[in-house]
PDB file of C-alpha atoms in Angstrom:
ATOM      1  CA  MET O 235       2.331 -58.643  38.403  1.00 41.00           C
ATOM      2  CA  LYS O 236       5.906 -58.529  39.707  1.00 43.00           C
ATOM      3  CA  LYS O 237       5.332 -61.607  41.844  1.00 41.00           C
ATOM      4  CA  GLN O 238       4.136 -63.480  38.798  1.00 53.00           C
ATOM      5  CA  THR O 239       6.870 -62.395  36.380  1.00 53.00           C
ATOM      6  CA  HIS O 240      10.076 -62.165  38.405  1.00 56.00           C
ATOM      7  CA  PHE O 241      11.099 -65.642  37.213  1.00 71.00           C
ATOM      8  CA  ILE O 242      10.604 -64.881  33.495  1.00 84.00           C
ATOM      9  CA  THR O 243      13.660 -64.465  31.268  1.00 88.00           C
ATOM     10  CA  SER O 244      14.150 -63.633  27.603  1.00 90.00           C
ATOM     11  CA  THR O 245      14.486 -67.381  26.937  1.00 91.00           C
ATOM     12  CA  TYR O 246      10.851 -67.797  27.936  1.00 91.00           C
ATOM     13  CA  PHE O 247       9.738 -65.336  25.272  1.00 91.00           C
ATOM     14  CA  ILE O 248      12.103 -66.739  22.642  1.00 93.00           C
ATOM     15  CA  SER O 249      10.665 -70.218  23.206  1.00 93.00           C
ATOM     16  CA  LEU O 250       7.098 -68.935  22.887  1.00 93.00           C
ATOM     17  CA  ILE O 251       7.836 -66.980  19.728  1.00 93.00           C
ATOM     18  CA  LYS O 252       9.618 -69.912  18.101  1.00 93.00           C
ATOM     19  CA  SER O 253       6.747 -72.254  18.948  1.00 95.00           C
ATOM     20  CA  TRP O 254       4.422 -69.809  17.189  1.00 93.00           C
ATOM     21  CA  LEU O 255       6.665 -69.266  14.169  1.00 93.00           C
ATOM     22  CA  GLN O 256       7.218 -73.008  13.759  1.00 94.00           C
ATOM     23  CA  GLY O 257       3.512 -73.634  14.280  1.00 95.00           C
ATOM     24  CA  THR O 258       3.631 -76.041  17.207  1.00 97.00           C
ATOM     25  CA  LYS O 259       1.422 -73.656  19.196  1.00 96.00           C
ATOM     26  CA  THR O 260      -1.526 -71.703  17.843  1.00 94.00           C
ATOM     27  CA  ARG O 261      -2.329 -68.148  18.850  1.00 90.00           C
ATOM     28  CA  PRO O 262      -5.182 -69.223  21.201  1.00 90.00           C
ATOM     29  CA  GLU O 263      -2.884 -71.802  22.816  1.00 92.00           C
ATOM     30  CA  ILE O 264      -0.191 -69.219  23.511  1.00 90.00           C
ATOM     31  CA  ILE O 265      -2.712 -66.752  24.913  1.00 86.00           C
ATOM     32  CA  SER O 266      -4.258 -69.450  27.111  1.00 87.00           C
ATOM     33  CA  GLU O 267      -0.958 -70.864  28.370  1.00 86.00           C
ATOM     34  CA  THR O 268       0.400 -67.433  29.290  1.00 85.00           C
ATOM     35  CA  ALA O 269      -2.825 -65.898  30.586  1.00 83.00           C
ATOM     36  CA  ASP O 270      -1.714 -65.807  34.228  1.00 80.00           C
ATOM     37  CA  VAL O 271       1.444 -63.808  33.567  1.00 78.00           C
ATOM     38  CA  LEU O 272       1.311 -62.042  30.201  1.00 76.00           C
ATOM     39  CA  HIS O 273      -2.327 -60.989  29.676  1.00 69.00           C
ATOM     40  CA  LEU O 274      -1.897 -60.949  25.898  1.00 68.00           C
ATOM     41  CA  THR O 275      -5.575 -60.388  25.190  1.00 62.00           C
ATOM     42  CA  SER O 276      -5.255 -56.883  26.593  1.00 52.00           C
ATOM     43  CA  ILE O 277      -2.994 -55.883  23.690  1.00 49.00           C
ATOM     44  CA  ASP O 278      -4.808 -54.907  20.524  1.00 50.00           C
ATOM     45  CA  PRO O 279      -2.619 -56.046  17.560  1.00 53.00           C
ATOM     46  CA  SER O 280      -3.179 -59.662  16.523  1.00 61.00           C
ATOM     47  CA  ASP O 281       0.344 -60.545  15.379  1.00 79.00           C
ATOM     48  CA  VAL O 282       1.644 -63.003  17.962  1.00 85.00           C
ATOM     49  CA  THR O 283       5.320 -62.131  17.571  1.00 87.00           C
ATOM     50  CA  TYR O 284       4.516 -58.453  18.052  1.00 85.00           C
ATOM     51  CA  LEU O 285       2.391 -59.236  21.090  1.00 84.00           C
ATOM     52  CA  LEU O 286       5.157 -61.193  22.783  1.00 88.00           C
ATOM     53  CA  ILE O 287       7.940 -58.766  21.907  1.00 89.00           C
ATOM     54  CA  THR O 288       5.859 -55.845  23.175  1.00 85.00           C
ATOM     55  CA  VAL O 289       5.243 -57.492  26.541  1.00 86.00           C
ATOM     56  CA  ALA O 290       8.876 -58.593  26.822  1.00 88.00           C
ATOM     57  CA  ARG O 291      10.140 -55.090  26.127  1.00 89.00           C
ATOM     58  CA  GLU O 292       7.827 -53.643  28.756  1.00 86.00           C
ATOM     59  CA  MET O 293       9.288 -56.059  31.295  1.00 87.00           C
ATOM     60  CA  ASN O 294      12.929 -55.558  30.410  1.00 88.00           C
ATOM     61  CA  GLU O 295      14.569 -53.684  27.540  1.00 89.00           C
ATOM     62  CA  ASP O 296      17.361 -56.271  27.438  1.00 91.00           C
ATOM     63  CA  PHE O 297      14.775 -58.954  26.650  1.00 91.00           C
ATOM     64  CA  TYR O 298      14.016 -57.158  23.398  1.00 90.00           C
ATOM     65  CA  THR O 299      17.659 -57.230  22.299  1.00 90.00           C
ATOM     66  CA  ASP O 300      17.990 -60.948  23.057  1.00 90.00           C
ATOM     67  CA  ILE O 301      14.745 -61.816  21.287  1.00 91.00           C
ATOM     68  CA  VAL O 302      15.551 -59.879  18.120  1.00 87.00           C
ATOM     69  CA  ALA O 303      19.000 -61.480  17.927  1.00 85.00           C
ATOM     70  CA  HIS O 304      17.580 -65.002  18.170  1.00 83.00           C
ATOM     71  CA  ILE O 305      14.586 -64.489  15.905  1.00 83.00           C
ATOM     72  CA  ASN O 306      16.610 -62.794  13.172  1.00 74.00           C
ATOM     73  CA  TYR O 307      19.522 -65.218  13.084  1.00 61.00           C
ATOM     74  CA  ASP O 308      18.330 -68.613  14.324  1.00 64.00           C
ATOM     75  CA  ALA O 309      17.406 -71.127  11.622  1.00 70.00           C
ATOM     76  CA  ASP O 310      14.510 -72.678  13.552  1.00 84.00           C
ATOM     77  CA  THR O 311      12.126 -69.759  13.099  1.00 85.00           C
ATOM     78  CA  VAL O 312      10.168 -70.872  10.022  1.00 89.00           C
ATOM     79  CA  PRO O 313       7.031 -73.017   9.684  1.00 92.00           C
ATOM     80  CA  THR O 314       7.647 -76.744  10.120  1.00 94.00           C
ATOM     81  CA  ARG O 315       5.768 -79.851   9.016  1.00 96.00           C
ATOM     82  CA  LYS O 316       4.800 -80.571  12.615  1.00 97.00           C
ATOM     83  CA  GLY O 317       3.554 -77.014  12.955  1.00 97.00           C
ATOM     84  CA  LEU O 318       1.580 -77.085   9.715  1.00 97.00           C
ATOM     85  CA  ILE O 319      -0.088 -80.351  10.684  1.00 98.00           C
ATOM     86  CA  HIS O 320      -0.870 -78.907  14.121  1.00 98.00           C
ATOM     87  CA  HIS O 321      -2.470 -75.806  12.620  1.00 98.00           C
ATOM     88  CA  LEU O 322      -4.461 -77.785  10.037  1.00 98.00           C
ATOM     89  CA  ASN O 323      -5.808 -80.023  12.808  1.00 98.00           C
ATOM     90  CA  ALA O 324      -6.687 -76.970  14.891  1.00 97.00           C
ATOM     91  CA  LEU O 325      -8.496 -75.415  11.926  1.00 97.00           C
ATOM     92  CA  LEU O 326     -10.504 -78.573  11.271  1.00 97.00           C
ATOM     93  CA  ALA O 327     -11.399 -78.797  14.966  1.00 97.00           C
ATOM     94  CA  GLU O 328     -12.496 -75.129  14.837  1.00 96.00           C
ATOM     95  CA  GLU O 329      -9.977 -74.269  17.546  1.00 96.00           C
ATOM     96  CA  ILE O 330      -8.699 -71.485  15.293  1.00 93.00           C
ATOM     97  CA  THR O 331     -10.374 -69.505  12.541  1.00 92.00           C
ATOM     98  CA  LEU O 332      -9.380 -69.532   8.893  1.00 94.00           C
ATOM     99  CA  GLN O 333      -8.043 -66.012   9.393  1.00 91.00           C
ATOM    100  CA  GLU O 334      -5.851 -67.177  12.281  1.00 91.00           C
ATOM    101  CA  PHE O 335      -4.622 -70.098  10.193  1.00 95.00           C
ATOM    102  CA  MET O 336      -3.728 -67.814   7.290  1.00 93.00           C
ATOM    103  CA  GLU O 337      -2.074 -65.352   9.667  1.00 90.00           C
ATOM    104  CA  TRP O 338       0.265 -68.100  10.795  1.00 93.00           C
ATOM    105  CA  ALA O 339       0.774 -69.956   7.501  1.00 93.00           C
ATOM    106  CA  ARG O 340       1.536 -66.804   5.532  1.00 89.00           C
ATOM    107  CA  TRP O 341       3.489 -64.742   8.040  1.00 85.00           C
ATOM    108  CA  TYR O 342       6.694 -65.469   6.118  1.00 79.00           C
ATOM    109  CA  SER O 343       6.534 -63.578   2.844  1.00 70.00           C
ATOM    110  CA  ILE O 344       8.931 -63.205  -0.075  1.00 64.00           C
ATOM    111  CA  ASP O 345       9.367 -60.592  -2.770  1.00 58.00           C
ATOM    112  CA  GLU O 346       7.792 -61.223  -6.161  1.00 59.00           C
ATOM    113  CA  ASP O 347      11.195 -61.683  -7.791  1.00 54.00           C
ATOM    114  CA  GLN O 348      12.519 -63.922  -5.000  1.00 54.00           C
ATOM    115  CA  LEU O 349      12.606 -67.696  -5.390  1.00 56.00           C
ATOM    116  CA  SER O 350      11.032 -69.613  -2.522  1.00 53.00           C
ATOM    117  CA  ALA O 351      13.168 -72.741  -2.903  1.00 56.00           C
ATOM    118  CA  GLY O 352      15.451 -73.494   0.018  1.00 63.00           C
ATOM    119  CA  ILE O 353      14.067 -71.072   2.597  1.00 74.00           C
ATOM    120  CA  PHE O 354      12.434 -73.757   4.766  1.00 84.00           C
ATOM    121  CA  GLU O 355      14.007 -77.063   5.753  1.00 85.00           C
ATOM    122  CA  ASP O 356      10.904 -78.885   4.473  1.00 92.00           C
ATOM    123  CA  PHE O 357      10.232 -77.904   0.885  1.00 91.00           C
ATOM    124  CA  VAL O 358       6.649 -79.270   0.954  1.00 96.00           C
ATOM    125  CA  VAL O 359       5.800 -76.929   3.836  1.00 95.00           C
ATOM    126  CA  GLU O 360       7.606 -74.155   1.993  1.00 93.00           C
ATOM    127  CA  TYR O 361       5.570 -74.805  -1.142  1.00 94.00           C
ATOM    128  CA  PHE O 362       2.307 -74.926   0.795  1.00 96.00           C
ATOM    129  CA  CYS O 363       2.894 -71.722   2.772  1.00 94.00           C
ATOM    130  CA  LEU O 364       4.650 -69.576   0.178  1.00 90.00           C
ATOM    131  CA  ASP O 365       3.135 -70.746  -3.108  1.00 91.00           C
ATOM    132  CA  PHE O 366       0.021 -72.880  -2.704  1.00 95.00           C
ATOM    133  CA  LEU O 367      -1.881 -70.657  -0.273  1.00 94.00           C
ATOM    134  CA  SER O 368      -0.984 -67.494  -2.159  1.00 90.00           C
ATOM    135  CA  ALA O 369      -2.483 -68.973  -5.316  1.00 93.00           C
ATOM    136  CA  ASN O 370      -5.518 -70.561  -3.653  1.00 94.00           C
ATOM    137  CA  ASP O 371      -6.396 -68.624  -0.499  1.00 89.00           C
ATOM    138  CA  ASP O 372      -9.731 -67.571  -1.992  1.00 91.00           C
ATOM    139  CA  VAL O 373     -10.787 -71.181  -2.640  1.00 92.00           C
ATOM    140  CA  PHE O 374      -9.214 -72.879   0.386  1.00 93.00           C
ATOM    141  CA  SER O 375     -12.024 -74.986   1.848  1.00 92.00           C
ATOM    142  CA  PRO O 376     -12.543 -77.487   4.691  1.00 93.00           C
ATOM    143  CA  TYR O 377     -12.241 -80.262   2.094  1.00 94.00           C
ATOM    144  CA  MET O 378      -8.900 -78.923   0.901  1.00 95.00           C
ATOM    145  CA  CYS O 379      -7.788 -78.594   4.514  1.00 96.00           C
ATOM    146  CA  ARG O 380      -8.614 -82.251   5.218  1.00 96.00           C
ATOM    147  CA  ARG O 381      -6.935 -83.402   2.027  1.00 97.00           C
ATOM    148  CA  ALA O 382      -3.824 -81.321   2.712  1.00 97.00           C
ATOM    149  CA  LEU O 383      -3.580 -82.981   6.115  1.00 97.00           C
ATOM    150  CA  GLU O 384      -3.974 -86.442   4.565  1.00 96.00           C
ATOM    151  CA  ILE O 385      -1.292 -85.662   1.989  1.00 97.00           C
ATOM    152  CA  LEU O 386       1.188 -84.404   4.581  1.00 97.00           C
ATOM    153  CA  GLU O 387       0.643 -87.544   6.669  1.00 96.00           C
ATOM    154  CA  TYR O 388       0.550 -89.988   3.741  1.00 95.00           C
ATOM    155  CA  THR O 389       2.846 -92.883   4.637  1.00 92.00           C
ATOM    156  CA  GLY O 390       5.597 -93.591   2.137  1.00 94.00           C
ATOM    157  CA  ALA O 391       5.022 -90.567  -0.097  1.00 95.00           C
ATOM    158  CA  SER O 392       8.067 -88.581  -1.150  1.00 96.00           C
ATOM    159  CA  PRO O 393       8.135 -84.784  -0.803  1.00 96.00           C
ATOM    160  CA  THR O 394       7.851 -84.533  -4.589  1.00 96.00           C
ATOM    161  CA  GLN O 395       4.739 -86.721  -4.606  1.00 97.00           C
ATOM    162  CA  GLN O 396       3.228 -84.658  -1.800  1.00 98.00           C
ATOM    163  CA  LYS O 397       3.867 -81.437  -3.703  1.00 97.00           C
ATOM    164  CA  ILE O 398       2.131 -82.856  -6.774  1.00 98.00           C
ATOM    165  CA  ALA O 399      -0.883 -83.960  -4.728  1.00 98.00           C
ATOM    166  CA  LEU O 400      -1.156 -80.537  -3.089  1.00 98.00           C
ATOM    167  CA  THR O 401      -0.926 -78.819  -6.468  1.00 98.00           C
ATOM    168  CA  LEU O 402      -3.864 -80.885  -7.726  1.00 97.00           C
ATOM    169  CA  LEU O 403      -6.173 -80.012  -4.814  1.00 97.00           C
ATOM    170  CA  PRO O 404      -7.987 -77.084  -6.505  1.00 96.00           C
ATOM    171  CA  GLY O 405     -10.598 -78.260  -8.983  1.00 95.00           C
ATOM    172  CA  HIS O 406      -9.261 -76.201 -11.880  1.00 95.00           C
ATOM    173  CA  GLU O 407      -5.765 -77.623 -11.396  1.00 97.00           C
ATOM    174  CA  LEU O 408      -7.099 -81.181 -11.378  1.00 96.00           C
ATOM    175  CA  ASP O 409      -9.190 -80.558 -14.496  1.00 96.00           C
ATOM    176  CA  ASP O 410      -6.157 -79.158 -16.278  1.00 97.00           C
ATOM    177  CA  PHE O 411      -4.110 -82.228 -15.325  1.00 96.00           C
ATOM    178  CA  LYS O 412      -6.868 -84.534 -16.562  1.00 95.00           C
ATOM    179  CA  GLU O 413      -6.784 -82.738 -19.906  1.00 95.00           C
ATOM    180  CA  PHE O 414      -3.032 -83.206 -20.065  1.00 95.00           C
ATOM    181  CA  LEU O 415      -3.357 -86.938 -19.347  1.00 94.00           C
ATOM    182  CA  SER O 416      -5.979 -87.220 -22.061  1.00 92.00           C
ATOM    183  CA  GLN O 417      -3.650 -85.540 -24.548  1.00 91.00           C
ATOM    184  CA  VAL O 418      -0.792 -87.853 -23.634  1.00 91.00           C
ATOM    185  CA  ALA O 419      -3.005 -90.916 -24.029  1.00 89.00           C
ATOM    186  CA  SER O 420      -4.483 -89.896 -27.365  1.00 89.00           C
ATOM    187  CA  GLN O 421      -1.709 -87.930 -29.055  1.00 87.00           C
ATOM    188  CA  HIS O 422       1.518 -89.403 -27.641  1.00 86.00           C
ATOM    189  CA  PRO O 423       3.210 -85.984 -27.562  1.00 88.00           C
ATOM    190  CA  SER O 424       6.947 -85.357 -27.587  1.00 93.00           C
ATOM    191  CA  THR O 425       9.128 -85.264 -24.502  1.00 93.00           C
ATOM    192  CA  THR O 426       9.513 -81.530 -25.068  1.00 96.00           C
ATOM    193  CA  PHE O 427       5.752 -81.040 -24.815  1.00 95.00           C
ATOM    194  CA  ILE O 428       5.598 -83.157 -21.655  1.00 95.00           C
ATOM    195  CA  ASP O 429       8.529 -81.315 -20.091  1.00 96.00           C
ATOM    196  CA  ARG O 430       6.968 -77.946 -20.863  1.00 96.00           C
ATOM    197  CA  TYR O 431       3.735 -78.939 -19.139  1.00 97.00           C
ATOM    198  CA  LEU O 432       5.360 -80.592 -16.119  1.00 97.00           C
ATOM    199  CA  MET O 433       7.702 -77.663 -15.568  1.00 96.00           C
ATOM    200  CA  LYS O 434       4.879 -75.139 -15.651  1.00 96.00           C
ATOM    201  CA  LYS O 435       2.565 -77.288 -13.533  1.00 97.00           C
ATOM    202  CA  PHE O 436       4.863 -78.848 -10.962  1.00 96.00           C
ATOM    203  CA  GLY O 437       8.284 -77.293 -11.462  1.00 94.00           C
ATOM    204  CA  MET O 438       9.867 -80.519 -12.738  1.00 95.00           C
ATOM    205  CA  ASP O 439      10.705 -82.310 -15.984  1.00 95.00           C
ATOM    206  CA  HIS O 440      10.130 -85.887 -17.140  1.00 94.00           C
ATOM    207  CA  GLU O 441      13.259 -87.085 -15.347  1.00 94.00           C
ATOM    208  CA  SER O 442      12.130 -85.820 -11.940  1.00 95.00           C
ATOM    209  CA  PHE O 443       8.390 -86.464 -12.366  1.00 96.00           C
ATOM    210  CA  PRO O 444       7.806 -89.546 -10.161  1.00 96.00           C
ATOM    211  CA  TYR O 445       4.963 -90.964 -12.265  1.00 95.00           C
ATOM    212  CA  MET O 446       6.608 -90.958 -15.673  1.00 93.00           C
ATOM    213  CA  GLN O 447       6.350 -94.713 -16.131  1.00 90.00           C
ATOM    214  CA  GLU O 448       2.675 -94.669 -15.169  1.00 90.00           C
ATOM    215  CA  LEU O 449       2.093 -91.723 -17.489  1.00 90.00           C
ATOM    216  CA  LEU O 450       3.266 -93.754 -20.452  1.00 85.00           C
ATOM    217  CA  THR O 451       1.868 -97.160 -19.508  1.00 85.00           C
ATOM    218  CA  GLN O 452      -1.205 -96.824 -17.275  1.00 78.00           C
ATOM    219  CA  GLY O 453      -4.690 -95.461 -17.736  1.00 74.00           C
ATOM    220  CA  THR O 454      -5.781 -92.002 -16.677  1.00 83.00           C
ATOM    221  CA  ALA O 455      -7.837 -93.174 -13.691  1.00 85.00           C
ATOM    222  CA  ALA O 456      -4.987 -95.136 -12.119  1.00 86.00           C
ATOM    223  CA  LEU O 457      -2.510 -92.290 -12.508  1.00 91.00           C
ATOM    224  CA  LEU O 458      -4.964 -89.721 -11.182  1.00 93.00           C
ATOM    225  CA  LYS O 459      -5.440 -91.751  -8.016  1.00 92.00           C
ATOM    226  CA  LYS O 460      -1.702 -92.112  -7.519  1.00 93.00           C
ATOM    227  CA  ALA O 461      -0.921 -88.481  -8.240  1.00 96.00           C
ATOM    228  CA  GLN O 462      -3.535 -87.285  -5.733  1.00 96.00           C
ATOM    229  CA  LEU O 463      -2.328 -89.749  -3.072  1.00 95.00           C
ATOM    230  CA  LEU O 464      -5.838 -91.086  -2.687  1.00 89.00           C
ATOM    231  CA  THR O 465      -6.262 -94.170  -0.532  1.00 77.00           C
ATOM    232  CA  THR O 466      -9.741 -95.095  -1.751  1.00 68.00           C
TER     233      THR O 466
END
């Protein structure tokens, strides 16, 4: 073991942990890539950060101090778009389980009275991990996984448009939006009514809703396709 690990420094562990926290490496990938030196599968707990910190501390107590300092204070220790896409692809390819995906996507938690806005650099990833999955983890399906991946990779879509499309993935959310569009088309409600709905549904008003012109001028089918970022 000493011959295999004498070259390892705390930087090695920090890099591994950040790649996990950001999502660019899955748990199986980290275990596989470090199998010759770290033997992570021999440690019972499944949390990757805990696994790596435990092994690092056993090697050198100073490693633990360095790791904690970097993980607690560095900004690049939250899920990223690249990491989310990587994990969604791995889930679809059955390289990780749904449980492993959720373990990664939801490792960052917030208090009930804490606002999620501004914690991640990418607010679409922030919305997906902190809000969307919490509300829909019991209905998250392979179809929703594929669609989430398509939405995140949709060329030319703004973050706001991607958030709207993600929000509409669950069937009950889409049905509710269809009902709203029907009301707008038939009743021509006030701006106040529209704002109240949009704020509750998407967290935006008529000035920030990117499909306001279509809402007032186009048919329901055309707007539904746009709002879901459907290509066909």
